[in-house]
XYZ file of C-alpha atoms in Angstrom:
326
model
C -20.498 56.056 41.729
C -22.152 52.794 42.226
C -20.421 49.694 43.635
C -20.513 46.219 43.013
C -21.973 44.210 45.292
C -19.228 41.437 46.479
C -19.584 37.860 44.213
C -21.578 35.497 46.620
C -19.176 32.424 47.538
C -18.829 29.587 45.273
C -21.300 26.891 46.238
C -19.956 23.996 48.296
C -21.205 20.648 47.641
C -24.167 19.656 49.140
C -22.936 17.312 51.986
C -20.213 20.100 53.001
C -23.163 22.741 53.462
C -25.181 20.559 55.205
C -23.014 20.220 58.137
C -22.470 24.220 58.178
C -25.903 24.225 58.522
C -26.377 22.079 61.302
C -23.255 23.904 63.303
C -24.841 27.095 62.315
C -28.918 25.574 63.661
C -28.049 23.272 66.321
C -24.265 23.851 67.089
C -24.785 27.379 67.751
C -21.528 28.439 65.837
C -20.551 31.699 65.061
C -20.452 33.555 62.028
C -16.782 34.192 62.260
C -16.062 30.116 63.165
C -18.688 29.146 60.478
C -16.807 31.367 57.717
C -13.249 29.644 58.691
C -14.738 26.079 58.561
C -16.400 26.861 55.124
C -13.153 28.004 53.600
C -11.596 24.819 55.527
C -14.248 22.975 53.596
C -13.774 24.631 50.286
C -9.921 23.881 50.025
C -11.416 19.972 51.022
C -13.615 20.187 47.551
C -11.321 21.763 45.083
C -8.748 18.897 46.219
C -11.269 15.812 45.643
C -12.213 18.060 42.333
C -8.448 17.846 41.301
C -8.222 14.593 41.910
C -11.589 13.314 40.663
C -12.727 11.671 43.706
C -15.825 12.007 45.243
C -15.978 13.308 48.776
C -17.523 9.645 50.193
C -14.546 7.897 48.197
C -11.580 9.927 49.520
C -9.249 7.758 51.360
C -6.812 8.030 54.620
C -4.095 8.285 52.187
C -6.030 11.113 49.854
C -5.887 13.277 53.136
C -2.687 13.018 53.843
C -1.770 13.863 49.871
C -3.930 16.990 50.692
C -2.494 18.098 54.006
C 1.376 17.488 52.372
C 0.216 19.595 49.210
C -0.830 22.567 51.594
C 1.672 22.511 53.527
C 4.261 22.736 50.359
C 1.501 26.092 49.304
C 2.911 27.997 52.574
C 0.356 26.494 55.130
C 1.882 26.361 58.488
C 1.187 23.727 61.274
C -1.404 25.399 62.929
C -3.452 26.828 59.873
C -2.875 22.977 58.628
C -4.726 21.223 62.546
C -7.639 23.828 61.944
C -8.046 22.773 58.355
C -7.785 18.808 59.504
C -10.307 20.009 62.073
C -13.139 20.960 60.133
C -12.657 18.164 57.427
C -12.380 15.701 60.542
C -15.610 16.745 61.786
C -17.528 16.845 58.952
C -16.595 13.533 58.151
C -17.601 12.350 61.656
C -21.079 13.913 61.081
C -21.710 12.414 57.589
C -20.046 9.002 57.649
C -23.024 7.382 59.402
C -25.241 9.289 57.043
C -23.233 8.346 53.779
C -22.308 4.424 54.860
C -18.880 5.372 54.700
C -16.280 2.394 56.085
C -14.878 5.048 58.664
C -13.687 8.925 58.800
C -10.910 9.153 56.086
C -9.332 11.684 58.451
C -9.161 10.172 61.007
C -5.265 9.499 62.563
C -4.096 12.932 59.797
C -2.074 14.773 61.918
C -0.366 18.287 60.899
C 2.845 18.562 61.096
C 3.992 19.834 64.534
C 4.988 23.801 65.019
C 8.880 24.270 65.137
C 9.708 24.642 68.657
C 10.780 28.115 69.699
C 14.220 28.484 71.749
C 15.026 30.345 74.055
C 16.941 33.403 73.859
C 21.223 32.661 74.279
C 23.151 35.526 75.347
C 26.368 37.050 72.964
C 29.169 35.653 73.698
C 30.480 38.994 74.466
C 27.389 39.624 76.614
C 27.681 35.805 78.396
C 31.852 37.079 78.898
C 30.647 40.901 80.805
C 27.969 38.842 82.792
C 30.838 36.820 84.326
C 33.667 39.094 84.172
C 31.389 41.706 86.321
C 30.392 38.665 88.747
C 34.206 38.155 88.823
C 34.332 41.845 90.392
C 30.904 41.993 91.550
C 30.825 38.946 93.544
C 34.392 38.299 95.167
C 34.178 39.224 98.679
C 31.675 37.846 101.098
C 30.825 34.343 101.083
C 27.235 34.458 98.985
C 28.633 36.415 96.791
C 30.970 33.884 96.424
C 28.189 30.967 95.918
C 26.487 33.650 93.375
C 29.644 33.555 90.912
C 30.106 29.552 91.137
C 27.152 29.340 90.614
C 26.800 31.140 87.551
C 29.966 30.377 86.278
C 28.894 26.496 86.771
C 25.548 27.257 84.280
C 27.481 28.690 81.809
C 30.334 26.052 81.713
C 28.290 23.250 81.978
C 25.044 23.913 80.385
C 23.103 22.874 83.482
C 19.417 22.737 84.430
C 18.698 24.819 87.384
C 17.339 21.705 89.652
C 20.730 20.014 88.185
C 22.266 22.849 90.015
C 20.927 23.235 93.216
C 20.785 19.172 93.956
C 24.634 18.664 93.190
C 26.276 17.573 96.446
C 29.975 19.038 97.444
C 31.042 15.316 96.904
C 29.825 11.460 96.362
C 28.434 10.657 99.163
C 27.136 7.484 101.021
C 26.253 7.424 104.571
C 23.304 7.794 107.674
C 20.790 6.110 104.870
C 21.527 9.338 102.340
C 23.085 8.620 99.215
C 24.039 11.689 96.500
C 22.269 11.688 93.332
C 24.596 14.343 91.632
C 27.919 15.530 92.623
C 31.107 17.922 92.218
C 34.451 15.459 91.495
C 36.621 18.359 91.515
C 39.707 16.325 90.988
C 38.568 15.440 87.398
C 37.047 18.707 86.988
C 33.753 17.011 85.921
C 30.457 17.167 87.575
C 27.656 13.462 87.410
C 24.414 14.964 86.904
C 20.921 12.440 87.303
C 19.320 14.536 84.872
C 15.722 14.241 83.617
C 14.354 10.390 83.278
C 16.947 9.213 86.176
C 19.889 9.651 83.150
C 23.011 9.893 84.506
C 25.489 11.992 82.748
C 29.479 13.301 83.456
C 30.186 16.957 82.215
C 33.197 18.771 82.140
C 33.774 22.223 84.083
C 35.833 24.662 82.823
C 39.086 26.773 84.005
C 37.351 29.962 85.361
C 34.640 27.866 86.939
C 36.879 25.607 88.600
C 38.597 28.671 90.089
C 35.360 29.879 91.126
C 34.023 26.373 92.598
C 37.552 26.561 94.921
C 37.185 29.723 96.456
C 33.471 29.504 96.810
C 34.117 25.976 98.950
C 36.428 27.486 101.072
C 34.033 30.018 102.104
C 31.150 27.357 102.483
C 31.872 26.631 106.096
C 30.827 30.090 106.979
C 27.463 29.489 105.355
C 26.525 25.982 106.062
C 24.084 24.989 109.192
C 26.110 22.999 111.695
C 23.631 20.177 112.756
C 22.050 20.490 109.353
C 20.082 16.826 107.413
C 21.875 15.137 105.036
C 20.705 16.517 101.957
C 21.624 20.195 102.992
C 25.156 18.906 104.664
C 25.782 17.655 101.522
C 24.932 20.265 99.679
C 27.666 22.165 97.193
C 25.372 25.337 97.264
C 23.412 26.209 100.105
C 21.757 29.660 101.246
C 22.279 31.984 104.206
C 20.558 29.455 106.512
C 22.425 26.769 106.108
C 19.921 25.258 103.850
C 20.325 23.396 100.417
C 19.518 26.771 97.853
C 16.452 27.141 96.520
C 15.833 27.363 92.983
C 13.753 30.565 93.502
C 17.233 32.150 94.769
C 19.096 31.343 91.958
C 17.151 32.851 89.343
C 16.673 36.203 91.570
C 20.266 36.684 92.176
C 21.246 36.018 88.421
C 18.535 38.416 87.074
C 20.133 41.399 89.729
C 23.665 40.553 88.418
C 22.748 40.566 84.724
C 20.996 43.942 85.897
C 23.723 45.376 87.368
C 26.132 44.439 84.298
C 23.773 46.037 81.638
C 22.218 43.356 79.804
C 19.555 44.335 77.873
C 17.099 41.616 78.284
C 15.688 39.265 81.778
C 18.746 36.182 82.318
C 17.309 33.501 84.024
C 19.491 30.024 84.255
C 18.045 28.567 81.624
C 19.391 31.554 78.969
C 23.038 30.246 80.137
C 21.934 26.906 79.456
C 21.251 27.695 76.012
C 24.130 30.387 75.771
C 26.764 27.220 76.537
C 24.668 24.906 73.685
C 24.795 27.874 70.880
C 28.370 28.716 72.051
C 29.624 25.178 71.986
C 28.230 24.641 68.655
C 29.003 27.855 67.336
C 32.873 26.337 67.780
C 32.774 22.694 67.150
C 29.819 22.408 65.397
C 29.489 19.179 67.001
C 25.308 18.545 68.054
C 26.098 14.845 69.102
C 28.787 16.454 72.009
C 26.394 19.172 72.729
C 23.321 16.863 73.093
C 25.383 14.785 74.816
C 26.785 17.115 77.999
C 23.071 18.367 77.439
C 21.626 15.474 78.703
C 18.761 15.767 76.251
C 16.861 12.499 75.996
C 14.303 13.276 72.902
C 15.302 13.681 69.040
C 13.211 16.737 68.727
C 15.367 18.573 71.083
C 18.442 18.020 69.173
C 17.790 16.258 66.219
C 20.597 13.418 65.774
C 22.022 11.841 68.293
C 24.909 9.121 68.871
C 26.146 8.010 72.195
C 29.905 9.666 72.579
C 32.401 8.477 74.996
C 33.305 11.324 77.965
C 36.730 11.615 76.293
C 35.245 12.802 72.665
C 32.914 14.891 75.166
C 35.641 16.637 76.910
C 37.896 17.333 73.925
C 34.760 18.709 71.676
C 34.650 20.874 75.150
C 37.737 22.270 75.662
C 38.317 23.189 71.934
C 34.860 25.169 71.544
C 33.864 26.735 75.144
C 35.179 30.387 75.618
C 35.705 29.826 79.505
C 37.050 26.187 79.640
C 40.519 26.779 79.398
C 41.574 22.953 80.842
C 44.270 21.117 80.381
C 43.913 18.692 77.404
């Protein structure tokens, strides 16, 4: 039984295999790249076809009629910057040629790709984490730091460097001056997050708890004649030292080990476990984005500056660990 030979592709116009020709002669292009740009170009002629244009009198405004009406077909972001690609640089080859004003494509950009988050924790799982530091963690005096620390992620939503460069307290003296600090009073840590933006977030119940016992045990920790920045440190290592971010995320990932989580938990998962949480509850982005500290749109959408009292109530209503006194 005989078989058809495949149809040969449909033509292109003339212009559109002239530049697949010179890729293919003096670009060097492979056949694989050279078959993606011609079906790239072919969408490009069946769209000037539609809309009775000529390919020298499509206009900036044409292309971006084209790139919306693919991207309504299913095309995704990426599909939609190679597609831009090839009709972008076939227009840069043949506008000189043609007399054309300029490339039509020129400034069409595809939509960008969705960002992907990160992975947030249960909140059963994020509640076993901390309940087994609770038991894991409530002897010696790192052990100590370890569950203060963690519980301080999760109840604050906090950056790791946020975390390891908050000072016990504000302070002001010997030519240091603290950036970001613990007011334990107000249960409330001042964070300079990223672009030098200051913010106040609350701290929960369990992590207060934690914060105490953890600073009574600091003394037996922290380096007598230590600098500044580590004397004023609210975390510090087994030298005396303000802790490295390196520690951190190596003793979290043992402790979510130990307590049978199923997937790596580095600081950054209880970052995002306290946003989905939070939200989860209140359903409030502005509050999250907010005690966030997030400074672009794209990371959470809408924003409106809330006063700290909105902040804390939208807190203490939604987080599973706050537990504070309204």
């Amino acid at each position: 039984m005989s078989h058809a030979d495949p149809a040969p592709p449909e033509a292109l116009p003339r212009p559109l295999d002239e530049w697949l020709h010179h890729l293919r002669a003096h670009r060097r292009y492979s056949p694989h790249t050279l078959d993606a740009y011609r079906r790239d170009l072919r969408q490009l002629a069946d769209l000037a076809q539609a809309t009775h244009l000529p390919l020298e009198q499509l206009a900036n405004g044409h292309i971006r009629q084209f790139v919306a009406r693919l991207h309504a077909q299913g095309l995704g972001p990426r599909s939609l910057a190679r597609v831009l690609a090839a009709w972008r640089g076939f227009y840069q080859w043949w506008a000189p040629t043609a007399g054309l004003a300029g490339n039509p494509v020129a400034g069409v950009r595809a939509p960008k790709a969705p960002r992907g988050l990160p992975k947030a924790l249960s909140v059963e799982q994020a509640q076993a984490l901390l309940d087994h530091a609770t038991n894991r963690l409530a002897t010696d005096p790192a052990g100590l730091r370890d569950r203060a620390m963690f519980e301080l992620l999760y109840s604050s939503g906090l950056r790791l460097s946020e975390l390891v460069g908050l000072d016990l307290r504000y302070e002001r003296a010997d030519g240091y001056e603290s950036r970001s600090w613990l007011n334990l009073a107000d249960a409330e840590v001042v964070v300079l997050g990223k672009g030098g933006k200051r913010r106040t977030v609350p701290v929960g119940k369990a992590a207060l708890a934690a914060l105490q016992r953890w600073i009574e045990a600091r003394p037996q920790l922290a380096a007598a004649a230590a600098p500044p920045t580590d004397a004023a440190a609210l975390f510090v290592g087994t030298r005396g030292r303000r802790i490295a971010p390196r520690v951190v995320q190596v003793q979290l990932a043992k402790l979510a080990q130990a307590a049978g989580l199923p997937a790596h938990v580095h600081p950054h998962v209880l970052r995002h476990s306290f946003a989905s949480h939070v939200l989860q509850s209140a359903q409030d982005l502005r509050a999250v984005q907010e005690m966030l500290g997030h400074a672009n749109i794209s990371t959470t959408q809408i924003y409106t500056r809330l006063d700290f009292q909105h902040l804390a109530k939208a807190y203490d209503q939604a987080h599973p660990r706050a537990g504070r006194k309204s």
